[in-house]
């Protein structure tokens, strides 16, 4: 028994022997709205922490922009305004250049379950990946990937051809899809997810690259759009599932950090499985109401394939020139083994949407070799 497993056993004994500690309420902020997938899983995590610690660690849970706007979450978590929260790395490329430089990699391995687990493994085990967050006074835990993105449009006609695509203003959360959009002749617009509804409604954007569940499950974009084009472009996987204020992280016991790891594994599984299953459900629901769901034609497909073949939009050049990564090939080489590892592990699953099985896979291959006494504390 090593690391995480040892501390879970010791922690159970320690909690049993220790007397009750003074309870304190802490804060979590997720920039997404109530009901969104990561928020639902995050609330489950917070409830479990309170229950499993006997109320010693309880959280008030805030969503949306109640405390601060989405793009301020990383800074606010680091400053200790909240003890844990969500943040989108695409909103803060200057602070998180390594993560952003990996956003194109999903065009090489497009499976969301694989990429979410690979990023989580990389960000929690690679020293440079960790240091990028620790330099912001943030400790990264876990990961996920959204489903691959369609574009949800308010254009008069569905967007199926490259000719129709060119010139459109399309929301993306930064990253590779924004670069691809620009290279194909459209205009990428980087706005937070909670601004998409109004932007589609008032016409400041023509389309939004966002997961299909935002049509009618995680949001209600079908109210302000006419069609969805199933581009199947790489989703968002370059953000940890949990972002902890480092001062708070180091103030809690190793046993409590081990509990975080245990619960984070299941939280990650919950997020990924719900993402995996909600997209098709949302598209079918929207189509049944008359919302047009269409596929891109060969002009778009062939242009994307050529873009990938030509170096994934000059992935190395973007890493170097846009994100300031001195040695892009070394960065990609540091990430590749995690992608290979999780490609094999996910392909070996009998059912990738089995929550217990996926949780155990994450524990066995990602969390259990971490030392709760040391992780994120030095």
mmCIF file with all atom_site columns, N, CA, C and O in Angstrom, residues 193-246:
data_model
loop_
_atom_site.group_PDB
_atom_site.id
_atom_site.type_symbol
_atom_site.label_atom_id
_atom_site.label_alt_id
_atom_site.label_comp_id
_atom_site.label_asym_id
_atom_site.label_entity_id
_atom_site.label_seq_id
_atom_site.pdbx_PDB_ins_code
_atom_site.Cartn_x
_atom_site.Cartn_y
_atom_site.Cartn_z
_atom_site.occupancy
_atom_site.B_iso_or_equiv
_atom_site.pdbx_formal_charge
_atom_site.auth_seq_id
_atom_site.auth_comp_id
_atom_site.auth_asym_id
_atom_site.auth_atom_id
_atom_site.pdbx_PDB_model_num
ATOM 1   N N  . UNK A 1 193 ? -18.875 31.185 -21.712 1.00 0.00 ? 193 UNK A N  1
ATOM 2   C CA . UNK A 1 193 ? -20.105 30.466 -22.038 1.00 0.00 ? 193 UNK A CA 1
ATOM 3   C C  . UNK A 1 193 ? -21.360 31.168 -21.567 1.00 0.00 ? 193 UNK A C  1
ATOM 4   O O  . UNK A 1 193 ? -22.397 31.116 -22.242 1.00 0.00 ? 193 UNK A O  1
ATOM 5   N N  . UNK A 1 194 ? -21.295 31.833 -20.416 1.00 0.00 ? 194 UNK A N  1
ATOM 6   C CA . UNK A 1 194 ? -22.514 32.454 -19.894 1.00 0.00 ? 194 UNK A CA 1
ATOM 7   C C  . UNK A 1 194 ? -22.931 33.698 -20.681 1.00 0.00 ? 194 UNK A C  1
ATOM 8   O O  . UNK A 1 194 ? -23.979 34.282 -20.404 1.00 0.00 ? 194 UNK A O  1
ATOM 9   N N  . UNK A 1 195 ? -22.117 34.109 -21.667 1.00 0.00 ? 195 UNK A N  1
ATOM 10  C CA . UNK A 1 195 ? -22.495 35.248 -22.513 1.00 0.00 ? 195 UNK A CA 1
ATOM 11  C C  . UNK A 1 195 ? -23.032 34.808 -23.877 1.00 0.00 ? 195 UNK A C  1
ATOM 12  O O  . UNK A 1 195 ? -23.431 35.653 -24.688 1.00 0.00 ? 195 UNK A O  1
ATOM 13  N N  . UNK A 1 196 ? -23.039 33.500 -24.145 1.00 0.00 ? 196 UNK A N  1
ATOM 14  C CA . UNK A 1 196 ? -23.417 33.022 -25.476 1.00 0.00 ? 196 UNK A CA 1
ATOM 15  C C  . UNK A 1 196 ? -24.878 33.310 -25.790 1.00 0.00 ? 196 UNK A C  1
ATOM 16  O O  . UNK A 1 196 ? -25.209 33.752 -26.899 1.00 0.00 ? 196 UNK A O  1
ATOM 17  N N  . UNK A 1 197 ? -25.774 33.053 -24.845 1.00 0.00 ? 197 UNK A N  1
ATOM 18  C CA . UNK A 1 197 ? -27.213 33.213 -25.100 1.00 0.00 ? 197 UNK A CA 1
ATOM 19  C C  . UNK A 1 197 ? -27.505 34.624 -25.615 1.00 0.00 ? 197 UNK A C  1
ATOM 20  O O  . UNK A 1 197 ? -28.140 34.800 -26.663 1.00 0.00 ? 197 UNK A O  1
ATOM 21  N N  . UNK A 1 198 ? -27.050 35.625 -24.886 1.00 0.00 ? 198 UNK A N  1
ATOM 22  C CA . UNK A 1 198 ? -27.314 37.005 -25.278 1.00 0.00 ? 198 UNK A CA 1
ATOM 23  C C  . UNK A 1 198 ? -26.629 37.345 -26.599 1.00 0.00 ? 198 UNK A C  1
ATOM 24  O O  . UNK A 1 198 ? -27.198 38.070 -27.435 1.00 0.00 ? 198 UNK A O  1
ATOM 25  N N  . UNK A 1 199 ? -25.423 36.827 -26.802 1.00 0.00 ? 199 UNK A N  1
ATOM 26  C CA . UNK A 1 199 ? -24.688 37.133 -28.033 1.00 0.00 ? 199 UNK A CA 1
ATOM 27  C C  . UNK A 1 199 ? -25.384 36.565 -29.262 1.00 0.00 ? 199 UNK A C  1
ATOM 28  O O  . UNK A 1 199 ? -25.429 37.204 -30.324 1.00 0.00 ? 199 UNK A O  1
ATOM 29  N N  . UNK A 1 200 ? -25.939 35.364 -29.150 1.00 0.00 ? 200 UNK A N  1
ATOM 30  C CA . UNK A 1 200 ? -26.729 34.802 -30.255 1.00 0.00 ? 200 UNK A CA 1
ATOM 31  C C  . UNK A 1 200 ? -28.035 35.578 -30.435 1.00 0.00 ? 200 UNK A C  1
ATOM 32  O O  . UNK A 1 200 ? -28.475 35.841 -31.554 1.00 0.00 ? 200 UNK A O  1
ATOM 33  N N  . UNK A 1 201 ? -28.617 35.950 -29.329 1.00 0.00 ? 201 UNK A N  1
ATOM 34  C CA . UNK A 1 201 ? -29.898 36.649 -29.366 1.00 0.00 ? 201 UNK A CA 1
ATOM 35  C C  . UNK A 1 201 ? -29.783 38.017 -30.033 1.00 0.00 ? 201 UNK A C  1
ATOM 36  O O  . UNK A 1 201 ? -30.640 38.401 -30.846 1.00 0.00 ? 201 UNK A O  1
ATOM 37  N N  . UNK A 1 202 ? -28.706 38.757 -29.725 1.00 0.00 ? 202 UNK A N  1
ATOM 38  C CA . UNK A 1 202 ? -28.586 40.102 -30.287 1.00 0.00 ? 202 UNK A CA 1
ATOM 39  C C  . UNK A 1 202 ? -27.765 40.144 -31.579 1.00 0.00 ? 202 UNK A C  1
ATOM 40  O O  . UNK A 1 202 ? -27.557 41.217 -32.147 1.00 0.00 ? 202 UNK A O  1
ATOM 41  N N  . UNK A 1 203 ? -27.287 38.980 -32.027 1.00 0.00 ? 203 UNK A N  1
ATOM 42  C CA . UNK A 1 203 ? -26.586 38.914 -33.304 1.00 0.00 ? 203 UNK A CA 1
ATOM 43  C C  . UNK A 1 203 ? -25.138 39.347 -33.277 1.00 0.00 ? 203 UNK A C  1
ATOM 44  O O  . UNK A 1 203 ? -24.519 39.507 -34.330 1.00 0.00 ? 203 UNK A O  1
ATOM 45  N N  . UNK A 1 204 ? -24.555 39.504 -32.081 1.00 0.00 ? 204 UNK A N  1
ATOM 46  C CA . UNK A 1 204 ? -23.139 39.880 -32.043 1.00 0.00 ? 204 UNK A CA 1
ATOM 47  C C  . UNK A 1 204 ? -22.232 38.711 -32.429 1.00 0.00 ? 204 UNK A C  1
ATOM 48  O O  . UNK A 1 204 ? -21.057 38.911 -32.744 1.00 0.00 ? 204 UNK A O  1
ATOM 49  N N  . UNK A 1 205 ? -22.769 37.501 -32.400 1.00 0.00 ? 205 UNK A N  1
ATOM 50  C CA . UNK A 1 205 ? -22.109 36.349 -33.006 1.00 0.00 ? 205 UNK A CA 1
ATOM 51  C C  . UNK A 1 205 ? -23.128 35.635 -33.892 1.00 0.00 ? 205 UNK A C  1
ATOM 52  O O  . UNK A 1 205 ? -24.345 35.761 -33.687 1.00 0.00 ? 205 UNK A O  1
ATOM 53  N N  . UNK A 1 206 ? -22.616 34.914 -34.883 1.00 0.00 ? 206 UNK A N  1
ATOM 54  C CA . UNK A 1 206 ? -23.493 34.136 -35.764 1.00 0.00 ? 206 UNK A CA 1
ATOM 55  C C  . UNK A 1 206 ? -23.676 32.709 -35.273 1.00 0.00 ? 206 UNK A C  1
ATOM 56  O O  . UNK A 1 206 ? -24.740 32.111 -35.473 1.00 0.00 ? 206 UNK A O  1
ATOM 57  N N  . UNK A 1 207 ? -22.640 32.170 -34.665 1.00 0.00 ? 207 UNK A N  1
ATOM 58  C CA . UNK A 1 207 ? -22.649 30.789 -34.197 1.00 0.00 ? 207 UNK A CA 1
ATOM 59  C C  . UNK A 1 207 ? -21.833 30.685 -32.914 1.00 0.00 ? 207 UNK A C  1
ATOM 60  O O  . UNK A 1 207 ? -21.000 31.547 -32.625 1.00 0.00 ? 207 UNK A O  1
ATOM 61  N N  . UNK A 1 208 ? -22.058 29.619 -32.187 1.00 0.00 ? 208 UNK A N  1
ATOM 62  C CA . UNK A 1 208 ? -21.274 29.355 -30.977 1.00 0.00 ? 208 UNK A CA 1
ATOM 63  C C  . UNK A 1 208 ? -20.745 27.934 -31.018 1.00 0.00 ? 208 UNK A C  1
ATOM 64  O O  . UNK A 1 208 ? -21.517 26.983 -31.174 1.00 0.00 ? 208 UNK A O  1
ATOM 65  N N  . UNK A 1 209 ? -19.425 27.806 -30.894 1.00 0.00 ? 209 UNK A N  1
ATOM 66  C CA . UNK A 1 209 ? -18.830 26.498 -30.693 1.00 0.00 ? 209 UNK A CA 1
ATOM 67  C C  . UNK A 1 209 ? -18.942 26.144 -29.228 1.00 0.00 ? 209 UNK A C  1
ATOM 68  O O  . UNK A 1 209 ? -18.284 26.745 -28.374 1.00 0.00 ? 209 UNK A O  1
ATOM 69  N N  . UNK A 1 210 ? -19.816 25.204 -28.919 1.00 0.00 ? 210 UNK A N  1
ATOM 70  C CA . UNK A 1 210 ? -20.100 24.831 -27.537 1.00 0.00 ? 210 UNK A CA 1
ATOM 71  C C  . UNK A 1 210 ? -20.746 23.457 -27.597 1.00 0.00 ? 210 UNK A C  1
ATOM 72  O O  . UNK A 1 210 ? -21.310 23.067 -28.622 1.00 0.00 ? 210 UNK A O  1
ATOM 73  N N  . UNK A 1 211 ? -20.693 22.708 -26.522 1.00 0.00 ? 211 UNK A N  1
ATOM 74  C CA . UNK A 1 211 ? -21.254 21.376 -26.543 1.00 0.00 ? 211 UNK A CA 1
ATOM 75  C C  . UNK A 1 211 ? -22.756 21.399 -26.790 1.00 0.00 ? 211 UNK A C  1
ATOM 76  O O  . UNK A 1 211 ? -23.463 22.330 -26.396 1.00 0.00 ? 211 UNK A O  1
ATOM 77  N N  . UNK A 1 212 ? -23.230 20.345 -27.446 1.00 0.00 ? 212 UNK A N  1
ATOM 78  C CA . UNK A 1 212 ? -24.636 20.290 -27.871 1.00 0.00 ? 212 UNK A CA 1
ATOM 79  C C  . UNK A 1 212 ? -25.598 20.341 -26.695 1.00 0.00 ? 212 UNK A C  1
ATOM 80  O O  . UNK A 1 212 ? -26.738 20.801 -26.838 1.00 0.00 ? 212 UNK A O  1
ATOM 81  N N  . UNK A 1 213 ? -25.164 19.894 -25.513 1.00 0.00 ? 213 UNK A N  1
ATOM 82  C CA . UNK A 1 213 ? -26.044 19.917 -24.345 1.00 0.00 ? 213 UNK A CA 1
ATOM 83  C C  . UNK A 1 213 ? -26.494 21.323 -23.991 1.00 0.00 ? 213 UNK A C  1
ATOM 84  O O  . UNK A 1 213 ? -27.498 21.502 -23.292 1.00 0.00 ? 213 UNK A O  1
ATOM 85  N N  . UNK A 1 214 ? -25.778 22.333 -24.484 1.00 0.00 ? 214 UNK A N  1
ATOM 86  C CA . UNK A 1 214 ? -26.200 23.710 -24.213 1.00 0.00 ? 214 UNK A CA 1
ATOM 87  C C  . UNK A 1 214 ? -27.439 24.105 -25.016 1.00 0.00 ? 214 UNK A C  1
ATOM 88  O O  . UNK A 1 214 ? -28.000 25.170 -24.790 1.00 0.00 ? 214 UNK A O  1
ATOM 89  N N  . UNK A 1 215 ? -27.891 23.275 -25.904 1.00 0.00 ? 215 UNK A N  1
ATOM 90  C CA . UNK A 1 215 ? -29.144 23.543 -26.609 1.00 0.00 ? 215 UNK A CA 1
ATOM 91  C C  . UNK A 1 215 ? -30.330 23.510 -25.658 1.00 0.00 ? 215 UNK A C  1
ATOM 92  O O  . UNK A 1 215 ? -31.204 24.387 -25.710 1.00 0.00 ? 215 UNK A O  1
ATOM 93  N N  . UNK A 1 216 ? -30.364 22.520 -24.753 1.00 0.00 ? 216 UNK A N  1
ATOM 94  C CA . UNK A 1 216 ? -31.573 22.327 -23.959 1.00 0.00 ? 216 UNK A CA 1
ATOM 95  C C  . UNK A 1 216 ? -31.366 21.568 -22.646 1.00 0.00 ? 216 UNK A C  1
ATOM 96  O O  . UNK A 1 216 ? -32.349 21.275 -21.959 1.00 0.00 ? 216 UNK A O  1
ATOM 97  N N  . UNK A 1 217 ? -30.125 21.237 -22.305 1.00 0.00 ? 217 UNK A N  1
ATOM 98  C CA . UNK A 1 217 ? -29.864 20.534 -21.048 1.00 0.00 ? 217 UNK A CA 1
ATOM 99  C C  . UNK A 1 217 ? -29.070 21.423 -20.105 1.00 0.00 ? 217 UNK A C  1
ATOM 100 O O  . UNK A 1 217 ? -29.533 21.762 -19.013 1.00 0.00 ? 217 UNK A O  1
ATOM 101 N N  . UNK A 1 218 ? -27.874 21.809 -20.510 1.00 0.00 ? 218 UNK A N  1
ATOM 102 C CA . UNK A 1 218 ? -27.041 22.680 -19.682 1.00 0.00 ? 218 UNK A CA 1
ATOM 103 C C  . UNK A 1 218 ? -27.396 24.151 -19.856 1.00 0.00 ? 218 UNK A C  1
ATOM 104 O O  . UNK A 1 218 ? -26.959 24.991 -19.066 1.00 0.00 ? 218 UNK A O  1
ATOM 105 N N  . UNK A 1 219 ? -28.135 24.465 -20.901 1.00 0.00 ? 219 UNK A N  1
ATOM 106 C CA . UNK A 1 219 ? -28.556 25.832 -21.187 1.00 0.00 ? 219 UNK A CA 1
ATOM 107 C C  . UNK A 1 219 ? -29.787 25.734 -22.078 1.00 0.00 ? 219 UNK A C  1
ATOM 108 O O  . UNK A 1 219 ? -30.380 24.652 -22.205 1.00 0.00 ? 219 UNK A O  1
ATOM 109 N N  . UNK A 1 220 ? -30.175 26.817 -22.712 1.00 0.00 ? 220 UNK A N  1
ATOM 110 C CA . UNK A 1 220 ? -31.372 26.804 -23.564 1.00 0.00 ? 220 UNK A CA 1
ATOM 111 C C  . UNK A 1 220 ? -31.105 27.556 -24.863 1.00 0.00 ? 220 UNK A C  1
ATOM 112 O O  . UNK A 1 220 ? -31.900 28.379 -25.311 1.00 0.00 ? 220 UNK A O  1
ATOM 113 N N  . UNK A 1 221 ? -29.967 27.283 -25.494 1.00 0.00 ? 221 UNK A N  1
ATOM 114 C CA . UNK A 1 221 ? -29.576 28.007 -26.702 1.00 0.00 ? 221 UNK A CA 1
ATOM 115 C C  . UNK A 1 221 ? -30.489 27.725 -27.884 1.00 0.00 ? 221 UNK A C  1
ATOM 116 O O  . UNK A 1 221 ? -30.497 28.494 -28.847 1.00 0.00 ? 221 UNK A O  1
ATOM 117 N N  . UNK A 1 222 ? -31.262 26.649 -27.829 1.00 0.00 ? 222 UNK A N  1
ATOM 118 C CA . UNK A 1 222 ? -32.204 26.399 -28.928 1.00 0.00 ? 222 UNK A CA 1
ATOM 119 C C  . UNK A 1 222 ? -33.244 27.520 -29.042 1.00 0.00 ? 222 UNK A C  1
ATOM 120 O O  . UNK A 1 222 ? -33.838 27.716 -30.100 1.00 0.00 ? 222 UNK A O  1
ATOM 121 N N  . UNK A 1 223 ? -33.421 28.288 -27.972 1.00 0.00 ? 223 UNK A N  1
ATOM 122 C CA . UNK A 1 223 ? -34.362 29.410 -28.003 1.00 0.00 ? 223 UNK A CA 1
ATOM 123 C C  . UNK A 1 223 ? -33.862 30.555 -28.875 1.00 0.00 ? 223 UNK A C  1
ATOM 124 O O  . UNK A 1 223 ? -34.675 31.356 -29.367 1.00 0.00 ? 223 UNK A O  1
ATOM 125 N N  . UNK A 1 224 ? -32.551 30.670 -29.056 1.00 0.00 ? 224 UNK A N  1
ATOM 126 C CA . UNK A 1 224 ? -31.985 31.815 -29.776 1.00 0.00 ? 224 UNK A CA 1
ATOM 127 C C  . UNK A 1 224 ? -31.156 31.359 -30.983 1.00 0.00 ? 224 UNK A C  1
ATOM 128 O O  . UNK A 1 224 ? -30.272 32.083 -31.446 1.00 0.00 ? 224 UNK A O  1
ATOM 129 N N  . UNK A 1 225 ? -31.432 30.173 -31.481 1.00 0.00 ? 225 UNK A N  1
ATOM 130 C CA . UNK A 1 225 ? -30.706 29.649 -32.639 1.00 0.00 ? 225 UNK A CA 1
ATOM 131 C C  . UNK A 1 225 ? -31.673 28.900 -33.546 1.00 0.00 ? 225 UNK A C  1
ATOM 132 O O  . UNK A 1 225 ? -32.768 28.520 -33.128 1.00 0.00 ? 225 UNK A O  1
ATOM 133 N N  . UNK A 1 226 ? -31.212 28.696 -34.793 1.00 0.00 ? 226 UNK A N  1
ATOM 134 C CA . UNK A 1 226 ? -32.054 28.021 -35.771 1.00 0.00 ? 226 UNK A CA 1
ATOM 135 C C  . UNK A 1 226 ? -31.535 26.646 -36.167 1.00 0.00 ? 226 UNK A C  1
ATOM 136 O O  . UNK A 1 226 ? -32.313 25.792 -36.581 1.00 0.00 ? 226 UNK A O  1
ATOM 137 N N  . UNK A 1 227 ? -30.227 26.452 -36.061 1.00 0.00 ? 227 UNK A N  1
ATOM 138 C CA . UNK A 1 227 ? -29.644 25.206 -36.550 1.00 0.00 ? 227 UNK A CA 1
ATOM 139 C C  . UNK A 1 227 ? -28.359 24.873 -35.809 1.00 0.00 ? 227 UNK A C  1
ATOM 140 O O  . UNK A 1 227 ? -27.747 25.744 -35.165 1.00 0.00 ? 227 UNK A O  1
ATOM 141 N N  . UNK A 1 228 ? -27.972 23.621 -35.915 1.00 0.00 ? 228 UNK A N  1
ATOM 142 C CA . UNK A 1 228 ? -26.707 23.150 -35.357 1.00 0.00 ? 228 UNK A CA 1
ATOM 143 C C  . UNK A 1 228 ? -25.981 22.329 -36.415 1.00 0.00 ? 228 UNK A C  1
ATOM 144 O O  . UNK A 1 228 ? -26.572 21.425 -37.015 1.00 0.00 ? 228 UNK A O  1
ATOM 145 N N  . UNK A 1 229 ? -24.729 22.676 -36.649 1.00 0.00 ? 229 UNK A N  1
ATOM 146 C CA . UNK A 1 229 ? -23.890 21.925 -37.577 1.00 0.00 ? 229 UNK A CA 1
ATOM 147 C C  . UNK A 1 229 ? -22.939 21.065 -36.766 1.00 0.00 ? 229 UNK A C  1
ATOM 148 O O  . UNK A 1 229 ? -22.154 21.566 -35.962 1.00 0.00 ? 229 UNK A O  1
ATOM 149 N N  . UNK A 1 230 ? -23.004 19.752 -36.982 1.00 0.00 ? 230 UNK A N  1
ATOM 150 C CA . UNK A 1 230 ? -22.227 18.810 -36.188 1.00 0.00 ? 230 UNK A CA 1
ATOM 151 C C  . UNK A 1 230 ? -20.808 18.734 -36.760 1.00 0.00 ? 230 UNK A C  1
ATOM 152 O O  . UNK A 1 230 ? -20.431 17.789 -37.451 1.00 0.00 ? 230 UNK A O  1
ATOM 153 N N  . UNK A 1 231 ? -20.007 19.754 -36.451 1.00 0.00 ? 231 UNK A N  1
ATOM 154 C CA . UNK A 1 231 ? -18.631 19.793 -36.943 1.00 0.00 ? 231 UNK A CA 1
ATOM 155 C C  . UNK A 1 231 ? -17.774 18.687 -36.335 1.00 0.00 ? 231 UNK A C  1
ATOM 156 O O  . UNK A 1 231 ? -16.859 18.170 -36.964 1.00 0.00 ? 231 UNK A O  1
ATOM 157 N N  . UNK A 1 232 ? -18.045 18.360 -35.069 1.00 0.00 ? 232 UNK A N  1
ATOM 158 C CA . UNK A 1 232 ? -17.262 17.363 -34.341 1.00 0.00 ? 232 UNK A CA 1
ATOM 159 C C  . UNK A 1 232 ? -15.815 17.813 -34.174 1.00 0.00 ? 232 UNK A C  1
ATOM 160 O O  . UNK A 1 232 ? -14.893 17.007 -34.255 1.00 0.00 ? 232 UNK A O  1
ATOM 161 N N  . UNK A 1 233 ? -15.631 19.111 -33.913 1.00 0.00 ? 233 UNK A N  1
ATOM 162 C CA . UNK A 1 233 ? -14.296 19.639 -33.648 1.00 0.00 ? 233 UNK A CA 1
ATOM 163 C C  . UNK A 1 233 ? -13.946 19.417 -32.188 1.00 0.00 ? 233 UNK A C  1
ATOM 164 O O  . UNK A 1 233 ? -14.808 19.332 -31.324 1.00 0.00 ? 233 UNK A O  1
ATOM 165 N N  . UNK A 1 234 ? -12.644 19.351 -31.934 1.00 0.00 ? 234 UNK A N  1
ATOM 166 C CA . UNK A 1 234 ? -12.152 18.983 -30.611 1.00 0.00 ? 234 UNK A CA 1
ATOM 167 C C  . UNK A 1 234 ? -12.783 19.836 -29.511 1.00 0.00 ? 234 UNK A C  1
ATOM 168 O O  . UNK A 1 234 ? -12.935 21.052 -29.648 1.00 0.00 ? 234 UNK A O  1
ATOM 169 N N  . UNK A 1 235 ? -13.150 19.156 -28.421 1.00 0.00 ? 235 UNK A N  1
ATOM 170 C CA . UNK A 1 235 ? -13.749 19.853 -27.293 1.00 0.00 ? 235 UNK A CA 1
ATOM 171 C C  . UNK A 1 235 ? -12.703 20.502 -26.407 1.00 0.00 ? 235 UNK A C  1
ATOM 172 O O  . UNK A 1 235 ? -11.523 20.607 -26.754 1.00 0.00 ? 235 UNK A O  1
ATOM 173 N N  . UNK A 1 236 ? -13.140 20.916 -25.241 1.00 0.00 ? 236 UNK A N  1
ATOM 174 C CA . UNK A 1 236 ? -12.260 21.601 -24.290 1.00 0.00 ? 236 UNK A CA 1
ATOM 175 C C  . UNK A 1 236 ? -11.805 20.613 -23.225 1.00 0.00 ? 236 UNK A C  1
ATOM 176 O O  . UNK A 1 236 ? -12.621 20.059 -22.488 1.00 0.00 ? 236 UNK A O  1
ATOM 177 N N  . UNK A 1 237 ? -10.498 20.377 -23.150 1.00 0.00 ? 237 UNK A N  1
ATOM 178 C CA . UNK A 1 237 ? -9.964  19.410 -22.189 1.00 0.00 ? 237 UNK A CA 1
ATOM 179 C C  . UNK A 1 237 ? -8.756  19.954 -21.429 1.00 0.00 ? 237 UNK A C  1
ATOM 180 O O  . UNK A 1 237 ? -8.125  19.213 -20.664 1.00 0.00 ? 237 UNK A O  1
ATOM 181 N N  . UNK A 1 238 ? -8.420  21.212 -21.601 1.00 0.00 ? 238 UNK A N  1
ATOM 182 C CA . UNK A 1 238 ? -7.163  21.734 -21.058 1.00 0.00 ? 238 UNK A CA 1
ATOM 183 C C  . UNK A 1 238 ? -7.354  22.474 -19.726 1.00 0.00 ? 238 UNK A C  1
ATOM 184 O O  . UNK A 1 238 ? -6.565  23.346 -19.376 1.00 0.00 ? 238 UNK A O  1
ATOM 185 N N  . UNK A 1 239 ? -8.356  22.079 -18.961 1.00 0.00 ? 239 UNK A N  1
ATOM 186 C CA . UNK A 1 239 ? -8.579  22.691 -17.648 1.00 0.00 ? 239 UNK A CA 1
ATOM 187 C C  . UNK A 1 239 ? -8.786  21.600 -16.605 1.00 0.00 ? 239 UNK A C  1
ATOM 188 O O  . UNK A 1 239 ? -9.484  20.614 -16.871 1.00 0.00 ? 239 UNK A O  1
ATOM 189 N N  . UNK A 1 240 ? -8.205  21.728 -15.429 1.00 0.00 ? 240 UNK A N  1
ATOM 190 C CA . UNK A 1 240 ? -8.462  20.751 -14.360 1.00 0.00 ? 240 UNK A CA 1
ATOM 191 C C  . UNK A 1 240 ? -9.938  20.756 -13.965 1.00 0.00 ? 240 UNK A C  1
ATOM 192 O O  . UNK A 1 240 ? -10.629 21.771 -14.097 1.00 0.00 ? 240 UNK A O  1
ATOM 193 N N  . UNK A 1 241 ? -10.390 19.629 -13.463 1.00 0.00 ? 241 UNK A N  1
ATOM 194 C CA . UNK A 1 241 ? -11.762 19.577 -12.953 1.00 0.00 ? 241 UNK A CA 1
ATOM 195 C C  . UNK A 1 241 ? -11.902 20.409 -11.690 1.00 0.00 ? 241 UNK A C  1
ATOM 196 O O  . UNK A 1 241 ? -12.949 21.009 -11.437 1.00 0.00 ? 241 UNK A O  1
ATOM 197 N N  . UNK A 1 242 ? -10.838 20.438 -10.890 1.00 0.00 ? 242 UNK A N  1
ATOM 198 C CA . UNK A 1 242 ? -10.841 21.208 -9.650  1.00 0.00 ? 242 UNK A CA 1
ATOM 199 C C  . UNK A 1 242 ? -9.580  22.063 -9.587  1.00 0.00 ? 242 UNK A C  1
ATOM 200 O O  . UNK A 1 242 ? -8.490  21.615 -9.956  1.00 0.00 ? 242 UNK A O  1
ATOM 201 N N  . UNK A 1 243 ? -9.749  23.266 -9.085  1.00 0.00 ? 243 UNK A N  1
ATOM 202 C CA . UNK A 1 243 ? -8.638  24.209 -8.935  1.00 0.00 ? 243 UNK A CA 1
ATOM 203 C C  . UNK A 1 243 ? -8.674  24.711 -7.493  1.00 0.00 ? 243 UNK A C  1
ATOM 204 O O  . UNK A 1 243 ? -9.598  25.440 -7.107  1.00 0.00 ? 243 UNK A O  1
ATOM 205 N N  . UNK A 1 244 ? -7.682  24.315 -6.693  1.00 0.00 ? 244 UNK A N  1
ATOM 206 C CA . UNK A 1 244 ? -7.672  24.603 -5.269  1.00 0.00 ? 244 UNK A CA 1
ATOM 207 C C  . UNK A 1 244 ? -6.730  25.768 -4.954  1.00 0.00 ? 244 UNK A C  1
ATOM 208 O O  . UNK A 1 244 ? -5.619  25.823 -5.476  1.00 0.00 ? 244 UNK A O  1
ATOM 209 N N  . UNK A 1 245 ? -7.174  26.647 -4.099  1.00 0.00 ? 245 UNK A N  1
ATOM 210 C CA . UNK A 1 245 ? -6.268  27.661 -3.579  1.00 0.00 ? 245 UNK A CA 1
ATOM 211 C C  . UNK A 1 245 ? -5.151  26.955 -2.820  1.00 0.00 ? 245 UNK A C  1
ATOM 212 O O  . UNK A 1 245 ? -5.408  26.126 -1.932  1.00 0.00 ? 245 UNK A O  1
ATOM 213 N N  . UNK A 1 246 ? -3.919  27.276 -3.169  1.00 0.00 ? 246 UNK A N  1
ATOM 214 C CA . UNK A 1 246 ? -2.784  26.536 -2.618  1.00 0.00 ? 246 UNK A CA 1
ATOM 215 C C  . UNK A 1 246 ? -2.645  26.719 -1.110  1.00 0.00 ? 246 UNK A C  1
ATOM 216 O O  . UNK A 1 246 ? -2.266  25.783 -0.385  1.00 0.00 ? 246 UNK A O  1
#
